[in-house]
PDB file of C-alpha atoms in Angstrom:
ATOM      1  CA  GLY A   1       0.000   0.000   0.000  1.00 61.00           C
ATOM      2  CA  SER A   2       1.717   3.115   1.293  1.00 71.00           C
ATOM      3  CA  ALA A   3       5.250   1.893   0.484  1.00 69.00           C
ATOM      4  CA  LEU A   4       4.283   1.196  -3.134  1.00 68.00           C
ATOM      5  CA  VAL A   5       2.584   4.576  -3.542  1.00 73.00           C
ATOM      6  CA  ALA A   6       5.571   6.363  -1.989  1.00 76.00           C
ATOM      7  CA  ALA A   7       8.001   4.523  -4.280  1.00 72.00           C
ATOM      8  CA  LEU A   8       6.008   5.256  -7.438  1.00 68.00           C
ATOM      9  CA  TRP A   9       5.482   8.898  -6.454  1.00 75.00           C
ATOM     10  CA  SER A  10       9.196   9.278  -5.723  1.00 79.00           C
ATOM     11  CA  GLU A  11      10.101   7.862  -9.152  1.00 72.00           C
ATOM     12  CA  VAL A  12       8.293  10.751 -10.855  1.00 74.00           C
ATOM     13  CA  GLY A  13       9.863  13.358  -8.590  1.00 83.00           C
ATOM     14  CA  GLY A  14       7.178  13.636  -5.941  1.00 85.00           C
ATOM     15  CA  ARG A  15       7.442  13.462  -2.170  1.00 83.00           C
ATOM     16  CA  LEU A  16       4.775  11.894  -0.002  1.00 81.00           C
ATOM     17  CA  GLY A  17       3.999  14.149   2.960  1.00 83.00           C
ATOM     18  CA  GLY A  18       0.611  12.812   3.988  1.00 82.00           C
ATOM     19  CA  THR A  19      -0.754   9.365   4.632  1.00 81.00           C
ATOM     20  CA  VAL A  20      -2.165   6.717   2.324  1.00 76.00           C
ATOM     21  CA  ARG A  21      -5.657   5.558   3.191  1.00 78.00           C
ATOM     22  CA  GLU A  22      -7.312   2.508   1.683  1.00 76.00           C
ATOM     23  CA  GLY A  23     -10.962   2.671   0.666  1.00 80.00           C
ATOM     24  CA  ARG A  24     -13.408   2.527  -2.189  1.00 79.00           C
ATOM     25  CA  LEU A  25     -13.048   5.015  -5.029  1.00 78.00           C
ATOM     26  CA  PRO A  26     -15.555   7.861  -4.511  1.00 86.00           C
ATOM     27  CA  ALA A  27     -17.981   8.523  -7.340  1.00 87.00           C
ATOM     28  CA  GLY A  28     -16.763  11.365  -9.530  1.00 90.00           C
ATOM     29  CA  ALA A  29     -13.139  11.131  -8.401  1.00 90.00           C
ATOM     30  CA  GLN A  30     -10.550  12.395 -10.890  1.00 92.00           C
ATOM     31  CA  GLU A  31      -7.306  10.573 -11.602  1.00 88.00           C
ATOM     32  CA  LEU A  32      -4.266  12.740 -10.928  1.00 86.00           C
ATOM     33  CA  PHE A  33      -1.546  10.241 -11.809  1.00 78.00           C
ATOM     34  CA  GLY A  34      -1.499   6.887 -13.577  1.00 80.00           C
ATOM     35  CA  ASP A  35       1.230   4.355 -14.214  1.00 77.00           C
ATOM     36  CA  ASP A  36       0.833   1.458 -16.644  1.00 86.00           C
ATOM     37  CA  SER A  37       2.650  -1.760 -15.925  1.00 88.00           C
ATOM     38  CA  ASP A  38       4.883  -3.587 -18.368  1.00 93.00           C
ATOM     39  CA  PRO A  39       3.153  -6.152 -20.615  1.00 95.00           C
ATOM     40  CA  LEU A  40       2.093  -9.273 -18.717  1.00 95.00           C
ATOM     41  CA  ALA A  41       4.582 -11.481 -20.592  1.00 96.00           C
ATOM     42  CA  ASP A  42       7.457  -9.238 -19.416  1.00 97.00           C
ATOM     43  CA  VAL A  43       6.174  -9.226 -15.834  1.00 96.00           C
ATOM     44  CA  VAL A  44       5.896 -13.024 -15.763  1.00 97.00           C
ATOM     45  CA  ARG A  45       9.369 -13.360 -17.269  1.00 97.00           C
ATOM     46  CA  ASP A  46      10.947 -11.167 -14.581  1.00 96.00           C
ATOM     47  CA  MET A  47       9.012 -13.062 -11.915  1.00 96.00           C
ATOM     48  CA  ASN A  48       9.971 -16.546 -13.054  1.00 97.00           C
ATOM     49  CA  LYS A  49      13.533 -15.981 -14.226  1.00 97.00           C
ATOM     50  CA  TRP A  50      14.573 -14.600 -10.837  1.00 95.00           C
ATOM     51  CA  SER A  51      11.902 -16.071  -8.516  1.00 95.00           C
ATOM     52  CA  SER A  52      10.536 -12.700  -7.446  1.00 93.00           C
ATOM     53  CA  ASN A  53       8.145 -13.245  -4.541  1.00 92.00           C
ATOM     54  CA  VAL A  54       7.116  -9.571  -4.608  1.00 90.00           C
ATOM     55  CA  ILE A  55       6.002  -9.753  -8.241  1.00 93.00           C
ATOM     56  CA  ALA A  56       4.229 -13.066  -7.643  1.00 94.00           C
ATOM     57  CA  ARG A  57       2.191 -11.680  -4.758  1.00 92.00           C
ATOM     58  CA  GLN A  58       1.387  -8.490  -6.665  1.00 92.00           C
ATOM     59  CA  LEU A  59       0.301 -10.497  -9.710  1.00 95.00           C
ATOM     60  CA  LEU A  60      -2.045 -12.603  -7.582  1.00 95.00           C
ATOM     61  CA  ALA A  61      -3.474  -9.458  -5.972  1.00 92.00           C
ATOM     62  CA  THR A  62      -3.996  -7.889  -9.399  1.00 93.00           C
ATOM     63  CA  LEU A  63      -5.855 -10.990 -10.527  1.00 94.00           C
ATOM     64  CA  GLY A  64      -7.947 -10.710  -7.388  1.00 92.00           C
ATOM     65  CA  ARG A  65      -8.718  -7.049  -8.003  1.00 88.00           C
ATOM     66  CA  VAL A  66     -10.098  -7.884 -11.432  1.00 88.00           C
ATOM     67  CA  SER A  67     -12.262 -10.711 -10.114  1.00 85.00           C
ATOM     68  CA  LEU A  68     -13.299  -9.143  -6.786  1.00 83.00           C
ATOM     69  CA  ARG A  69     -17.050  -8.978  -6.345  1.00 74.00           C
ATOM     70  CA  GLU A  70     -18.672  -5.716  -5.229  1.00 71.00           C
ATOM     71  CA  ASP A  71     -20.038  -7.249  -2.022  1.00 70.00           C
ATOM     72  CA  ALA A  72     -16.917  -9.272  -1.261  1.00 73.00           C
ATOM     73  CA  THR A  73     -15.310  -9.164   2.168  1.00 80.00           C
ATOM     74  CA  GLU A  74     -12.121 -10.946   1.085  1.00 85.00           C
ATOM     75  CA  ASP A  75      -8.959  -9.023   0.194  1.00 88.00           C
ATOM     76  CA  MET A  76      -7.393  -8.937  -3.278  1.00 90.00           C
ATOM     77  CA  VAL A  77      -4.867 -11.701  -2.547  1.00 91.00           C
ATOM     78  CA  ALA A  78      -7.577 -14.077  -1.313  1.00 92.00           C
ATOM     79  CA  ALA A  79      -9.727 -13.181  -4.321  1.00 93.00           C
ATOM     80  CA  GLY A  80      -6.769 -13.866  -6.590  1.00 94.00           C
ATOM     81  CA  ALA A  81      -6.228 -17.267  -5.015  1.00 95.00           C
ATOM     82  CA  ARG A  82      -9.897 -18.096  -5.536  1.00 94.00           C
ATOM     83  CA  ALA A  83      -9.749 -16.967  -9.169  1.00 94.00           C
ATOM     84  CA  ALA A  84      -6.557 -18.937  -9.830  1.00 96.00           C
ATOM     85  CA  ALA A  85      -8.052 -22.131  -8.399  1.00 97.00           C
ATOM     86  CA  ALA A  86     -11.226 -21.631 -10.437  1.00 96.00           C
ATOM     87  CA  THR A  87      -9.191 -21.114 -13.623  1.00 96.00           C
ATOM     88  CA  LEU A  88      -7.245 -24.314 -13.039  1.00 97.00           C
ATOM     89  CA  ALA A  89     -10.419 -26.278 -12.363  1.00 97.00           C
ATOM     90  CA  ALA A  90     -12.045 -24.871 -15.507  1.00 97.00           C
ATOM     91  CA  ALA A  91      -9.024 -26.098 -17.494  1.00 97.00           C
ATOM     92  CA  GLY A  92      -9.680 -29.625 -16.231  1.00 97.00           C
ATOM     93  CA  ILE A  93      -6.773 -29.647 -13.758  1.00 97.00           C
ATOM     94  CA  ASP A  94      -7.433 -31.562 -10.525  1.00 96.00           C
ATOM     95  CA  THR A  95      -7.249 -29.002  -7.708  1.00 97.00           C
ATOM     96  CA  ASP A  96      -7.784 -31.510  -4.886  1.00 97.00           C
ATOM     97  CA  GLY A  97      -5.343 -30.543  -2.142  1.00 96.00           C
ATOM     98  CA  LEU A  98      -4.477 -27.203  -3.743  1.00 97.00           C
ATOM     99  CA  VAL A  99      -3.756 -24.415  -1.239  1.00 97.00           C
ATOM    100  CA  ILE A 100      -2.827 -20.906  -2.420  1.00 96.00           C
ATOM    101  CA  GLU A 101      -2.056 -18.605   0.504  1.00 93.00           C
ATOM    102  CA  ASN A 102      -0.282 -15.507  -0.772  1.00 88.00           C
ATOM    103  CA  GLY A 103       1.078 -16.290  -4.209  1.00 88.00           C
ATOM    104  CA  SER A 104       4.745 -16.062  -3.244  1.00 87.00           C
ATOM    105  CA  GLY A 105       7.297 -18.814  -2.883  1.00 85.00           C
ATOM    106  CA  LEU A 106       7.762 -18.114   0.811  1.00 89.00           C
ATOM    107  CA  SER A 107       4.576 -19.703   2.139  1.00 91.00           C
ATOM    108  CA  ARG A 108       4.841 -22.972   4.026  1.00 92.00           C
ATOM    109  CA  ASN A 109       1.082 -23.450   3.858  1.00 94.00           C
ATOM    110  CA  GLU A 110       0.728 -23.556   0.076  1.00 95.00           C
ATOM    111  CA  ARG A 111       0.233 -26.978  -1.464  1.00 95.00           C
ATOM    112  CA  ILE A 112      -0.118 -28.550  -4.904  1.00 96.00           C
ATOM    113  CA  ARG A 113       0.164 -32.175  -5.956  1.00 97.00           C
ATOM    114  CA  ALA A 114       2.883 -33.121  -8.432  1.00 97.00           C
ATOM    115  CA  ASP A 115       0.324 -34.534 -10.884  1.00 97.00           C
ATOM    116  CA  SER A 116      -1.724 -31.321 -10.692  1.00 98.00           C
ATOM    117  CA  LEU A 117       1.366 -29.242 -11.440  1.00 98.00           C
ATOM    118  CA  GLY A 118       2.180 -31.561 -14.322  1.00 98.00           C
ATOM    119  CA  GLY A 119      -1.359 -31.136 -15.598  1.00 98.00           C
ATOM    120  CA  LEU A 120      -0.954 -27.364 -15.437  1.00 98.00           C
ATOM    121  CA  LEU A 121       2.194 -27.562 -17.568  1.00 98.00           C
ATOM    122  CA  LEU A 122       0.473 -29.801 -20.106  1.00 98.00           C
ATOM    123  CA  ALA A 123      -2.508 -27.441 -20.291  1.00 98.00           C
ATOM    124  CA  ALA A 124      -0.187 -24.438 -20.711  1.00 98.00           C
ATOM    125  CA  TRP A 125       1.421 -26.192 -23.692  1.00 97.00           C
ATOM    126  CA  GLN A 126      -1.936 -26.097 -25.476  1.00 97.00           C
ATOM    127  CA  ARG A 127      -2.549 -22.390 -24.918  1.00 97.00           C
ATOM    128  CA  PRO A 128      -1.835 -19.658 -27.506  1.00 97.00           C
ATOM    129  CA  TRP A 129       0.499 -17.906 -25.054  1.00 97.00           C
ATOM    130  CA  MET A 130       2.639 -21.033 -24.651  1.00 98.00           C
ATOM    131  CA  PRO A 131       5.777 -19.511 -26.292  1.00 97.00           C
ATOM    132  CA  GLU A 132       5.769 -16.544 -23.900  1.00 97.00           C
ATOM    133  CA  PHE A 133       5.180 -18.820 -20.907  1.00 98.00           C
ATOM    134  CA  ILE A 134       8.034 -21.191 -21.696  1.00 98.00           C
ATOM    135  CA  ALA A 135      10.374 -18.314 -22.529  1.00 97.00           C
ATOM    136  CA  ALA A 136       9.703 -16.947 -19.033  1.00 98.00           C
ATOM    137  CA  LEU A 137      11.132 -20.077 -17.383  1.00 98.00           C
ATOM    138  CA  PRO A 138      14.842 -20.212 -16.492  1.00 98.00           C
ATOM    139  CA  VAL A 139      16.987 -22.281 -18.852  1.00 98.00           C
ATOM    140  CA  ALA A 140      18.999 -24.871 -16.938  1.00 98.00           C
ATOM    141  CA  GLY A 141      22.675 -24.017 -17.166  1.00 97.00           C
ATOM    142  CA  LEU A 142      22.154 -20.677 -18.917  1.00 97.00           C
ATOM    143  CA  ASP A 143      20.084 -18.073 -17.086  1.00 97.00           C
ATOM    144  CA  GLY A 144      17.921 -17.055 -14.149  1.00 97.00           C
ATOM    145  CA  THR A 145      17.797 -19.146 -11.001  1.00 96.00           C
ATOM    146  CA  ALA A 146      18.742 -22.276 -12.992  1.00 97.00           C
ATOM    147  CA  ARG A 147      21.916 -20.813 -14.504  1.00 96.00           C
ATOM    148  CA  ARG A 148      24.201 -22.966 -12.329  1.00 95.00           C
ATOM    149  CA  ARG A 149      22.388 -26.231 -13.007  1.00 96.00           C
ATOM    150  CA  LEU A 150      23.730 -29.174 -15.081  1.00 96.00           C
ATOM    151  CA  GLY A 151      27.262 -27.753 -15.456  1.00 94.00           C
ATOM    152  CA  ASP A 152      28.961 -29.446 -18.413  1.00 94.00           C
ATOM    153  CA  SER A 153      26.141 -31.946 -18.906  1.00 96.00           C
ATOM    154  CA  PRO A 154      24.967 -32.476 -22.512  1.00 95.00           C
ATOM    155  CA  ALA A 155      21.485 -31.666 -21.193  1.00 97.00           C
ATOM    156  CA  ARG A 156      22.607 -28.125 -20.400  1.00 97.00           C
ATOM    157  CA  GLY A 157      20.385 -25.588 -22.151  1.00 98.00           C
ATOM    158  CA  GLN A 158      17.728 -28.195 -22.973  1.00 98.00           C
ATOM    159  CA  ALA A 159      15.404 -27.642 -19.996  1.00 98.00           C
ATOM    160  CA  HIS A 160      13.153 -24.716 -19.098  1.00 98.00           C
ATOM    161  CA  ILE A 161      12.511 -25.161 -15.384  1.00 98.00           C
ATOM    162  CA  LYS A 162      11.133 -23.121 -12.506  1.00 97.00           C
ATOM    163  CA  THR A 163      12.931 -23.879  -9.277  1.00 95.00           C
ATOM    164  CA  GLY A 164      11.752 -23.470  -5.692  1.00 94.00           C
ATOM    165  CA  THR A 165      13.859 -23.560  -2.549  1.00 93.00           C
ATOM    166  CA  LEU A 166      13.141 -23.191   1.173  1.00 94.00           C
ATOM    167  CA  ASN A 167      14.681 -24.810   4.232  1.00 95.00           C
ATOM    168  CA  GLY A 168      13.512 -28.409   3.943  1.00 96.00           C
ATOM    169  CA  VAL A 169      12.079 -27.886   0.447  1.00 96.00           C
ATOM    170  CA  ARG A 170      13.582 -28.251  -3.020  1.00 97.00           C
ATOM    171  CA  ALA A 171      11.396 -28.357  -6.112  1.00 97.00           C
ATOM    172  CA  MET A 172      11.516 -27.928  -9.855  1.00 97.00           C
ATOM    173  CA  ALA A 173       8.989 -28.116 -12.661  1.00 98.00           C
ATOM    174  CA  GLY A 174       9.073 -27.365 -16.355  1.00 98.00           C
ATOM    175  CA  TYR A 175       9.882 -28.789 -19.777  1.00 98.00           C
ATOM    176  CA  VAL A 176      12.798 -30.843 -21.104  1.00 98.00           C
ATOM    177  CA  LEU A 177      13.684 -31.246 -24.774  1.00 98.00           C
ATOM    178  CA  ASP A 178      15.326 -34.653 -25.244  1.00 97.00           C
ATOM    179  CA  ARG A 179      18.067 -35.451 -27.729  1.00 97.00           C
ATOM    180  CA  LYS A 180      15.500 -36.881 -30.176  1.00 96.00           C
ATOM    181  CA  GLY A 181      13.563 -33.623 -30.289  1.00 96.00           C
ATOM    182  CA  GLN A 182      10.702 -34.745 -28.036  1.00 97.00           C
ATOM    183  CA  ARG A 183       9.574 -32.439 -25.227  1.00 97.00           C
ATOM    184  CA  HIS A 184       8.603 -33.711 -21.790  1.00 97.00           C
ATOM    185  CA  VAL A 185       6.947 -32.227 -18.712  1.00 98.00           C
ATOM    186  CA  VAL A 186       8.947 -32.753 -15.527  1.00 98.00           C
ATOM    187  CA  VAL A 187       7.973 -32.174 -11.891  1.00 98.00           C
ATOM    188  CA  MET A 188      10.009 -33.082  -8.821  1.00 98.00           C
ATOM    189  CA  MET A 189       9.239 -31.842  -5.318  1.00 97.00           C
ATOM    190  CA  VAL A 190      11.181 -32.829  -2.216  1.00 98.00           C
ATOM    191  CA  ASN A 191       9.974 -32.036   1.309  1.00 96.00           C
ATOM    192  CA  HIS A 192      12.523 -33.268   3.823  1.00 97.00           C
ATOM    193  CA  PRO A 193      15.035 -31.780   6.313  1.00 97.00           C
ATOM    194  CA  GLU A 194      17.788 -32.811   3.868  1.00 97.00           C
ATOM    195  CA  ALA A 195      15.975 -31.552   0.770  1.00 97.00           C
ATOM    196  CA  ALA A 196      18.957 -29.405  -0.246  1.00 95.00           C
ATOM    197  CA  ALA A 197      20.870 -32.623  -0.965  1.00 96.00           C
ATOM    198  CA  SER A 198      18.391 -33.540  -3.716  1.00 97.00           C
ATOM    199  CA  ALA A 199      19.815 -31.073  -6.267  1.00 95.00           C
ATOM    200  CA  ALA A 200      22.007 -33.785  -7.807  1.00 96.00           C
ATOM    201  CA  ALA A 201      18.988 -36.101  -8.102  1.00 97.00           C
ATOM    202  CA  GLN A 202      17.029 -33.361  -9.853  1.00 97.00           C
ATOM    203  CA  ASP A 203      19.833 -32.799 -12.327  1.00 97.00           C
ATOM    204  CA  ALA A 204      20.081 -36.558 -12.875  1.00 97.00           C
ATOM    205  CA  LEU A 205      16.357 -36.658 -13.681  1.00 97.00           C
ATOM    206  CA  LEU A 206      16.799 -33.861 -16.232  1.00 98.00           C
ATOM    207  CA  GLU A 207      19.721 -35.710 -17.820  1.00 97.00           C
ATOM    208  CA  TRP A 208      17.735 -38.970 -17.903  1.00 97.00           C
ATOM    209  CA  LEU A 209      14.838 -37.279 -19.664  1.00 97.00           C
ATOM    210  CA  TRP A 210      17.207 -35.589 -22.097  1.00 97.00           C
ATOM    211  CA  SER A 211      18.724 -38.998 -22.947  1.00 97.00           C
ATOM    212  CA  GLY A 212      15.273 -40.383 -23.709  1.00 91.00           C
ATOM    213  CA  GLY A 213      15.127 -42.454 -20.560  1.00 81.00           C
ATOM    214  CA  GLU A 214      18.124 -44.556 -21.502  1.00 77.00           C
TER     215      GLU A 214
END
């Protein structure tokens, strides 16, 4: 709220001397300043390439703002979580067990099953915005949060994967192009006190898929 307004106002040379109050827009109010965001594809790319929790939460809140009902008592983040779950269900993705708390990668309450995440990736492959979506994912061994993965492996550069790391958690999901030109969906999530030690196993899975399972 106030921190975002202060930052945006400062960027255009202003200084915030009063307070920011949240409330409904009064009828007849006039806009004094507007700021358009970057295109959605660029926002998602920045979010995924560098695992930006701030962008992820803001994106969920923006989704919630669009879908928020007039008589709703929930906040924008909760509305965004509801809208996201409804969109997945409408796409035929099993949302049993899905928990979306705040949209960022820092929640320990959020849940999704591996098969549901795999279904999401398969559904995304069929969408017209698929090229932009895949291009937003870090390339293993080349850029973003996956730039140090796979090292000198022949699978380097052949996987677009989103990674996730917390104490006791290590996960990855995305697409792998194998050496025969076939693309595969891959999901691996580890929840264990020694989850950090699973990085080598994740890389081995990527290499195995790249080799065609041989």
